[in-house]
Short mmCIF file of C-alpha atoms and ligand atoms in Angstrom, two decimals:
data_model
loop_
_atom_site.label_atom_id
_atom_site.label_comp_id
_atom_site.label_asym_id
_atom_site.label_seq_id
_atom_site.Cartn_x
_atom_site.Cartn_y
_atom_site.Cartn_z
CA ILE A 347 -27.08 -16.00 -14.85
CA ASN A 348 -23.00 -17.78 -14.17
CA VAL A 349 -21.44 -15.21 -12.23
CA CYS A 350 -17.32 -15.35 -11.49
CA VAL A 351 -15.37 -14.72 -8.75
CA THR A 352 -11.90 -14.69 -7.82
CA GLY A 353 -10.09 -15.25 -4.49
CA ALA A 354 -13.05 -16.63 -3.25
CA SER A 355 -11.73 -17.71 0.24
CA GLY A 356 -11.22 -14.58 0.93
CA PHE A 357 -12.57 -11.94 3.84
CA ILE A 358 -15.10 -9.90 1.32
CA ALA A 359 -15.43 -12.95 -1.44
CA SER A 360 -16.63 -15.18 1.33
CA TRP A 361 -19.87 -13.09 1.77
CA LEU A 362 -19.89 -11.84 -2.01
CA VAL A 363 -20.41 -15.34 -2.71
CA LYS A 364 -22.51 -16.28 -0.29
CA PHE A 365 -24.81 -13.62 -1.28
CA LEU A 366 -24.79 -14.40 -4.39
CA LEU A 367 -25.90 -18.06 -4.28
CA GLN A 368 -28.11 -16.85 -1.79
CA LYS A 369 -29.85 -14.13 -4.63
CA GLY A 370 -29.43 -17.53 -7.12
CA TYR A 371 -26.52 -16.87 -8.72
CA THR A 372 -24.55 -19.60 -10.27
CA VAL A 373 -20.54 -19.05 -9.24
CA LYS A 374 -17.66 -20.21 -10.34
CA ALA A 375 -15.05 -19.43 -8.20
CA SER A 376 -11.30 -19.27 -8.32
CA VAL A 377 -8.66 -20.56 -5.35
CA ARG A 378 -5.26 -20.92 -5.19
CA ASP A 379 -5.42 -24.30 -3.28
CA PRO A 380 -8.62 -26.42 -3.40
CA ASN A 381 -7.10 -28.79 -1.72
CA ASP A 382 -7.11 -26.72 2.01
CA PRO A 383 -10.08 -27.69 3.10
CA LYS A 384 -9.27 -23.64 5.45
CA LYS A 385 -9.44 -22.14 1.96
CA THR A 386 -12.87 -24.50 1.04
CA GLU A 387 -15.13 -25.82 3.66
CA HIS A 388 -16.51 -22.68 4.90
CA LEU A 389 -17.63 -22.02 0.62
CA LEU A 390 -18.63 -25.86 0.31
CA ALA A 391 -20.67 -25.42 3.41
CA LEU A 392 -22.78 -22.29 1.89
CA ASP A 393 -26.37 -22.73 1.21
CA GLY A 394 -26.96 -23.44 -2.99
CA ALA A 395 -22.84 -24.29 -3.02
CA LYS A 396 -24.00 -28.37 -3.60
CA GLU A 397 -26.13 -27.31 -6.47
CA ARG A 398 -24.01 -23.86 -7.88
CA LEU A 399 -20.86 -23.46 -6.90
CA CYS A 400 -17.87 -24.77 -8.74
CA LEU A 401 -14.26 -23.98 -6.97
CA MET A 402 -11.71 -23.82 -9.47
CA LYS A 403 -8.25 -23.75 -9.35
CA ALA A 404 -6.00 -20.06 -10.43
CA ASN A 405 -3.20 -18.04 -10.12
CA LEU A 406 -3.01 -14.78 -10.22
CA LEU A 407 0.42 -15.15 -11.60
CA ASP A 408 -0.28 -17.65 -13.71
CA GLU A 409 -1.08 -16.20 -16.96
CA GLY A 410 -4.08 -17.54 -18.95
CA SER A 411 -5.02 -19.38 -15.53
CA PHE A 412 -8.02 -17.87 -15.62
CA ASP A 413 -9.34 -17.92 -19.06
CA SER A 414 -11.61 -21.19 -18.45
CA ILE A 415 -13.20 -19.56 -15.51
CA VAL A 416 -14.11 -16.47 -16.77
CA ASP A 417 -15.87 -18.21 -19.67
CA GLY A 418 -19.40 -18.66 -19.53
CA CYS A 419 -19.87 -16.40 -17.16
CA GLU A 420 -21.84 -12.77 -17.83
CA GLY A 421 -20.47 -10.86 -14.04
CA VAL A 422 -16.63 -11.45 -13.34
CA PHE A 423 -15.47 -9.82 -9.69
CA HIS A 424 -11.77 -9.44 -9.43
CA THR A 425 -11.58 -9.53 -5.27
CA ALA A 426 -8.44 -11.44 -5.58
CA SER A 427 -5.35 -9.22 -4.43
CA PRO A 428 -2.26 -10.01 -1.64
CA PHE A 429 -3.45 -7.57 1.58
CA TYR A 430 -0.85 -8.23 4.28
CA HIS A 431 1.79 -6.18 5.31
CA ALA A 432 4.88 -7.67 6.35
CA VAL A 433 5.93 -8.17 3.08
CA LYS A 434 9.65 -8.68 2.24
CA ASP A 435 9.76 -7.91 -1.46
CA PRO A 436 6.58 -5.87 -2.04
CA GLN A 437 6.94 -6.45 -5.97
CA ALA A 438 7.25 -10.11 -5.78
CA GLU A 439 4.47 -10.14 -2.78
CA LEU A 440 2.20 -7.31 -3.47
CA ILE A 441 2.51 -5.09 -6.63
CA ASP A 442 3.09 -8.62 -8.98
CA PRO A 443 -0.03 -10.12 -8.27
CA ALA A 444 -2.05 -7.33 -7.85
CA LEU A 445 -1.26 -5.11 -10.73
CA LYS A 446 0.10 -8.24 -13.52
CA GLY A 447 -2.88 -10.75 -11.97
CA THR A 448 -5.37 -8.24 -12.53
CA LEU A 449 -4.29 -7.83 -16.40
CA ASN A 450 -4.19 -11.04 -16.26
CA VAL A 451 -7.73 -11.43 -15.20
CA LEU A 452 -8.99 -8.91 -17.69
CA GLY A 453 -7.16 -10.14 -20.71
CA SER A 454 -8.99 -13.86 -20.12
CA CYS A 455 -12.25 -10.96 -19.90
CA VAL A 456 -11.69 -9.93 -23.35
CA LYS A 457 -11.08 -14.00 -24.51
CA THR A 458 -14.64 -14.65 -24.46
CA SER A 459 -18.07 -13.02 -25.64
CA SER A 460 -19.55 -14.03 -22.46
CA VAL A 461 -18.23 -11.76 -20.22
CA LYS A 462 -20.63 -8.07 -20.06
CA LYS A 463 -19.21 -6.77 -17.08
CA ILE A 464 -16.33 -6.91 -14.63
CA VAL A 465 -16.64 -5.36 -10.95
CA LEU A 466 -13.29 -4.76 -9.59
CA THR A 467 -12.43 -4.64 -5.97
CA SER A 468 -10.51 -1.82 -5.72
CA SER A 469 -9.69 0.22 -2.46
CA ILE A 470 -9.58 3.43 -0.65
CA ALA A 471 -5.79 2.68 -0.71
CA ALA A 472 -6.31 4.16 -4.27
CA VAL A 473 -8.22 6.83 -3.42
CA ALA A 474 -6.50 8.60 -0.22
CA TYR A 475 -3.01 9.01 -0.54
CA CYS A 476 -2.73 11.97 -2.87
CA GLY A 477 -0.80 14.14 -1.16
CA LYS A 478 -3.76 16.29 0.03
CA PRO A 479 -4.29 16.80 3.33
CA ARG A 480 -7.24 15.02 5.39
CA THR A 481 -8.97 16.98 8.01
CA PRO A 482 -12.23 17.41 9.53
CA GLU A 483 -13.52 19.60 7.02
CA VAL A 484 -11.86 17.88 4.29
CA ILE A 485 -14.72 15.08 2.20
CA VAL A 486 -12.48 12.55 0.12
CA ASP A 487 -14.23 11.35 -2.76
CA GLU A 488 -13.94 9.57 -5.87
CA THR A 489 -11.95 11.76 -8.11
CA TRP A 490 -9.36 11.58 -5.79
CA TRP A 491 -6.46 9.50 -6.98
CA SER A 492 -3.81 8.52 -4.93
CA ASP A 493 -0.03 9.36 -6.35
CA PRO A 494 2.14 6.37 -6.87
CA GLU A 495 5.30 8.42 -6.15
CA ILE A 496 4.35 9.41 -2.82
CA CYS A 497 3.20 6.06 -2.27
CA LYS A 498 7.02 4.81 -3.22
CA GLN A 499 8.32 7.48 -0.65
CA MET A 500 6.02 6.59 2.28
CA GLN A 501 6.98 2.79 1.42
CA LEU A 502 3.80 1.76 1.32
CA TRP A 503 3.66 -0.52 -0.71
CA TYR A 504 0.22 -1.95 -0.10
CA VAL A 505 -1.34 1.46 -1.37
CA LEU A 506 1.31 1.41 -4.18
CA SER A 507 0.27 -2.16 -5.42
CA LYS A 508 -3.37 -1.19 -5.11
CA THR A 509 -3.12 1.56 -6.94
CA LEU A 510 -1.02 0.60 -9.56
CA ALA A 511 -3.98 -2.38 -10.35
CA GLU A 512 -6.79 0.28 -10.43
CA ASP A 513 -5.18 2.47 -12.38
CA ALA A 514 -4.02 -0.34 -15.12
CA ALA A 515 -7.57 -2.13 -14.98
CA TRP A 516 -9.56 1.55 -15.71
CA LYS A 517 -6.27 1.63 -19.07
CA PHE A 518 -7.06 -1.66 -20.26
CA VAL A 519 -11.37 -1.58 -19.89
CA LYS A 520 -11.00 1.99 -22.49
CA GLU A 521 -8.86 0.39 -24.54
CA LYS A 522 -11.05 -3.00 -24.91
CA ASP A 523 -14.39 -1.34 -24.71
CA ILE A 524 -15.36 -3.07 -21.66
CA ASP A 525 -17.68 -2.49 -19.08
CA MET A 526 -16.02 -2.05 -15.62
CA VAL A 527 -17.06 -0.27 -12.22
CA ALA A 528 -14.48 -0.24 -9.12
CA ILE A 529 -15.54 -0.64 -5.57
CA ASN A 530 -12.97 1.09 -3.11
CA PRO A 531 -13.77 0.34 0.62
CA ALA A 532 -11.95 0.74 2.94
CA MET A 533 -10.66 -0.69 6.48
CA VAL A 534 -13.20 -3.96 6.02
CA ILE A 535 -14.44 -5.04 9.61
CA GLY A 536 -17.35 -7.57 10.09
CA PRO A 537 -18.19 -11.30 10.86
CA LEU A 538 -15.73 -13.33 9.27
CA LEU A 539 -16.23 -16.72 7.20
CA GLN A 540 -13.45 -18.12 6.84
CA PRO A 541 -11.32 -20.05 9.41
CA THR A 542 -8.19 -17.57 9.07
CA LEU A 543 -7.65 -14.31 9.65
CA ASN A 544 -7.82 -11.66 7.43
CA THR A 545 -5.64 -8.27 8.05
CA SER A 546 -8.16 -5.89 8.79
CA ALA A 547 -9.77 -7.72 11.11
CA ALA A 548 -6.48 -8.62 12.53
CA ALA A 549 -6.93 -4.64 13.09
CA ILE A 550 -9.38 -5.14 15.99
CA LEU A 551 -7.72 -8.54 16.98
CA ASN A 552 -4.53 -6.97 18.02
CA LEU A 553 -6.72 -4.11 20.69
CA ILE A 554 -8.36 -6.68 22.41
CA ASN A 555 -5.25 -9.79 22.61
CA GLY A 556 -2.98 -7.46 24.99
CA ALA A 557 -1.79 -4.69 22.96
CA GLU A 558 -0.40 -2.17 24.80
CA THR A 559 -0.69 0.53 22.95
CA TYR A 560 -2.88 1.25 20.07
CA PRO A 561 -2.08 3.00 16.89
CA ASN A 562 -2.38 6.41 16.34
CA SER A 563 -4.21 6.44 12.98
CA SER A 564 -7.04 7.68 11.23
CA PHE A 565 -9.43 5.11 9.04
CA GLY A 566 -12.42 4.80 7.13
CA TRP A 567 -14.45 1.74 8.12
CA ILE A 568 -17.00 -0.38 7.03
CA ASN A 569 -18.88 -3.72 7.68
CA VAL A 570 -17.79 -6.87 4.81
CA LYS A 571 -21.72 -7.01 4.61
CA ASP A 572 -22.06 -3.81 2.93
CA VAL A 573 -19.12 -4.47 0.88
CA ALA A 574 -20.41 -7.49 -0.84
CA HIS A 575 -23.96 -6.17 -1.23
CA ALA A 576 -21.87 -3.04 -3.06
CA HIS A 577 -20.17 -5.50 -5.48
CA ILE A 578 -23.74 -7.60 -5.97
CA LEU A 579 -25.44 -4.12 -6.51
CA ALA A 580 -22.71 -2.39 -9.21
CA PHE A 581 -23.19 -5.41 -11.27
CA GLU A 582 -27.19 -5.44 -11.59
CA ASN A 583 -27.91 -1.48 -12.16
CA ALA A 584 -27.16 -1.07 -15.40
CA SER A 585 -25.90 2.82 -14.66
CA ALA A 586 -23.35 1.97 -12.16
CA SER A 587 -19.98 3.20 -13.61
CA GLY A 588 -17.10 4.45 -12.73
CA ARG A 589 -15.50 3.79 -8.85
CA TYR A 590 -17.58 3.71 -5.55
CA CYS A 591 -16.15 4.98 -2.16
CA LEU A 592 -16.99 3.08 1.21
CA VAL A 593 -16.50 4.52 3.97
CA GLU A 594 -19.23 4.00 6.78
CA ARG A 595 -16.97 6.12 9.01
CA VAL A 596 -13.68 7.51 9.59
CA ALA A 597 -12.53 6.84 13.16
CA HIS A 598 -9.06 7.46 15.12
CA PHE A 599 -8.02 4.26 16.89
CA SER A 600 -8.65 6.31 20.10
CA GLU A 601 -12.14 6.08 19.21
CA VAL A 602 -12.74 2.08 18.03
CA VAL A 603 -10.94 1.69 21.31
CA LYS A 604 -13.92 3.86 23.27
CA ILE A 605 -16.84 1.51 21.25
CA LEU A 606 -15.15 -1.73 22.37
CA ARG A 607 -14.65 -0.43 26.13
CA GLY A 608 -18.34 0.62 25.61
CA LEU A 609 -19.38 -2.91 24.60
CA TYR A 610 -16.89 -5.05 26.64
CA PRO A 611 -16.39 -3.37 29.52
CA THR A 612 -14.40 -6.59 31.17
CA TYR A 613 -12.14 -6.16 28.90
CA LYS A 614 -7.97 -5.29 28.42
CA LEU A 615 -7.83 -2.93 26.56
CA PRO A 616 -4.78 -0.42 25.29
CA GLU A 617 -4.31 3.14 27.49
CA LYS A 618 -2.40 4.69 24.96
CA CYS A 619 -1.55 5.62 22.26
CA ALA A 620 1.61 4.17 20.12
CA ASP A 621 3.64 7.71 20.21
CA ASP A 622 3.22 10.88 21.51
CA LYS A 623 2.45 13.27 18.24
CA PRO A 624 -0.99 14.46 18.10
CA PHE A 625 -3.71 12.22 17.45
CA VAL A 626 -3.71 11.69 13.56
CA PRO A 627 -6.77 13.05 12.10
CA ILE A 628 -10.36 11.67 10.88
CA TYR A 629 -12.03 13.25 7.84
CA GLN A 630 -15.01 12.35 5.43
CA VAL A 631 -15.33 10.00 2.55
CA SER A 632 -18.54 11.12 0.65
CA LYS A 633 -21.07 8.50 0.71
CA GLU A 634 -23.28 10.14 -2.46
CA LYS A 635 -22.20 7.47 -5.29
CA ALA A 636 -22.52 4.27 -3.03
CA LYS A 637 -25.73 5.53 -1.97
CA SER A 638 -26.89 5.78 -5.14
CA LEU A 639 -26.57 2.22 -5.88
CA GLY A 640 -28.82 1.72 -3.06
CA LEU A 641 -26.50 0.92 -0.18
CA GLU A 642 -27.22 0.86 3.22
CA PHE A 643 -24.41 1.46 5.32
CA THR A 644 -24.09 -0.24 8.78
CA PRO A 645 -22.99 1.83 11.78
CA LEU A 646 -19.17 1.01 12.60
CA GLU A 647 -20.36 0.12 16.65
CA GLU A 648 -22.11 -3.18 14.53
CA GLY A 649 -19.48 -3.83 12.95
CA ILE A 650 -17.53 -3.54 15.46
CA LYS A 651 -19.47 -5.70 17.80
CA GLU A 652 -20.30 -8.95 15.57
CA THR A 653 -16.22 -9.02 14.35
CA VAL A 654 -15.09 -9.55 18.51
CA GLU A 655 -18.10 -11.78 18.50
CA ARG A 656 -16.88 -13.82 15.62
CA LEU A 657 -13.56 -13.44 16.87
CA LYS A 658 -14.37 -15.09 20.03
CA GLU A 659 -16.26 -17.70 18.85
CA LYS A 660 -13.89 -18.66 16.36
CA ASN A 661 -11.15 -18.65 19.04
CA PHE A 662 -9.00 -16.13 18.09
CA PHE A 663 -8.65 -14.70 21.40
CA LYS A 664 -5.27 -15.49 23.55
P1 NDP B 878 -8.09 -11.47 2.27
O1 NDP B 878 -6.44 -11.84 2.77
O2 NDP B 878 -9.19 -12.37 3.46
O3 NDP B 878 -8.61 -12.63 1.09
C1 NDP B 878 -7.39 -12.24 0.03
C2 NDP B 878 -7.80 -13.33 -1.33
O4 NDP B 878 -6.37 -12.77 -2.63
C3 NDP B 878 -7.52 -14.84 -1.01
O5 NDP B 878 -8.74 -15.75 -1.49
C4 NDP B 878 -6.64 -14.92 -1.81
O6 NDP B 878 -5.99 -16.42 -1.97
C5 NDP B 878 -5.93 -13.65 -3.05
N1 NDP B 878 -4.62 -13.86 -3.46
C6 NDP B 878 -3.65 -13.58 -3.01
N2 NDP B 878 -2.57 -13.66 -4.00
C7 NDP B 878 -3.07 -14.42 -4.89
C8 NDP B 878 -2.78 -15.15 -5.71
N3 NDP B 878 -1.10 -14.69 -6.26
N4 NDP B 878 -3.23 -15.61 -6.87
C9 NDP B 878 -4.67 -16.31 -6.06
N5 NDP B 878 -5.24 -15.30 -5.92
C10 NDP B 878 -4.13 -14.50 -4.48
O7 NDP B 878 -7.87 -10.10 2.16
P2 NDP B 878 -9.77 -9.70 1.58
O8 NDP B 878 -11.03 -10.33 1.77
O9 NDP B 878 -9.65 -8.64 2.64
O10 NDP B 878 -9.56 -8.38 0.26
C11 NDP B 878 -9.70 -8.53 -0.49
C12 NDP B 878 -10.04 -8.25 -1.97
O11 NDP B 878 -10.42 -6.53 -1.60
C13 NDP B 878 -8.24 -7.41 -1.90
O12 NDP B 878 -8.13 -6.57 -3.26
C14 NDP B 878 -7.82 -6.51 -1.59
O13 NDP B 878 -7.33 -5.63 -1.43
C15 NDP B 878 -9.46 -5.46 -1.08
N6 NDP B 878 -9.74 -4.67 0.08
C16 NDP B 878 -9.62 -5.04 1.17
C17 NDP B 878 -10.36 -4.20 2.58
C18 NDP B 878 -9.83 -4.87 4.00
O14 NDP B 878 -10.19 -3.99 4.50
N7 NDP B 878 -10.03 -5.86 4.05
C19 NDP B 878 -10.01 -3.04 1.99
C20 NDP B 878 -10.16 -2.48 0.90
C21 NDP B 878 -9.63 -3.01 -0.55
P3 NDP B 878 -5.62 -17.31 -1.08
O15 NDP B 878 -6.94 -17.60 -0.24
O16 NDP B 878 -5.20 -18.52 -2.07
O17 NDP B 878 -4.33 -16.80 0.13
#
């Protein structure tokens, strides 16, 4: 079976490509720059890559640039989307590639009769920012939708980009009557396959690279391998539908530091919170839908350990 993965060089997509090759799929994978070894070497070295991986150049903002990549593929995994926070121009850097890019990829999917199912990598960012309080007894689930107005007020531009992109994708597939599922992971951690540092792994690295304080934030956390598996389960399971939130556990950064301290007692870790306010509360995220796919969740502790070990191996430590 032929499938396409957009943004194949990324943290999540690299694991997705690895597992797809392992399962015998033939993978057409888009990268922005096929001549940059940092973006391609780790993919070309995967088992099965020589025989069944084809890297092709495409940019989310170039209209039609995914046409020849999705053509001939039964499944399209659309993972490409910028994820970083230090932006100068949110519209150009985050919102356009997320929103226009998603519609660009979906537009390519309807130009060919080969595509049967699309798996969209959305985010818990498109779920949780709806203005409802998040406290320990609250269970966030797939019925929640982030509110673009709240994202704008809070200047959460990445959150806005993912919310607008997923919303536009659902409207598009409804009109064109194509099958799509969305995967909505929280902060993704675990071992990096790619040689560059991605934003969510950086959240862990910052804590061990000499930060004086930890952020006063509570995030859901999920292992990258679980996220990649969920994409494939959602593709292969004919009855999969709608959105799938992926959170193993919500934890405040103080809790992440505590886990790190237990695992690495000799490391210098931040002792204080970045502000004096009460800790941002934790909340729950429903696992029911994800479990219905057959997904098993790797414990947060294991994900933190895997992240640190790989960051150490790849010399990211100061
Ligand atoms: P990475 O930064 O590792 O990967 C992002 C990918 O998007 C890269 O392959 C990048 O290509 C590609 N990309 C960005 N802009 C463009 C563009 N204009 N044209 C083509 N490709 C582009 O991040 P992750 O693996 O973490 O993220 C992958 C997906 O998962 C994203 O959709 C993200 O929103 C989502 N996600 C991530 C979470 C996390 O915690 N990591 C949580 C929830 C959702 P290039 O390599 O060329 O830069």
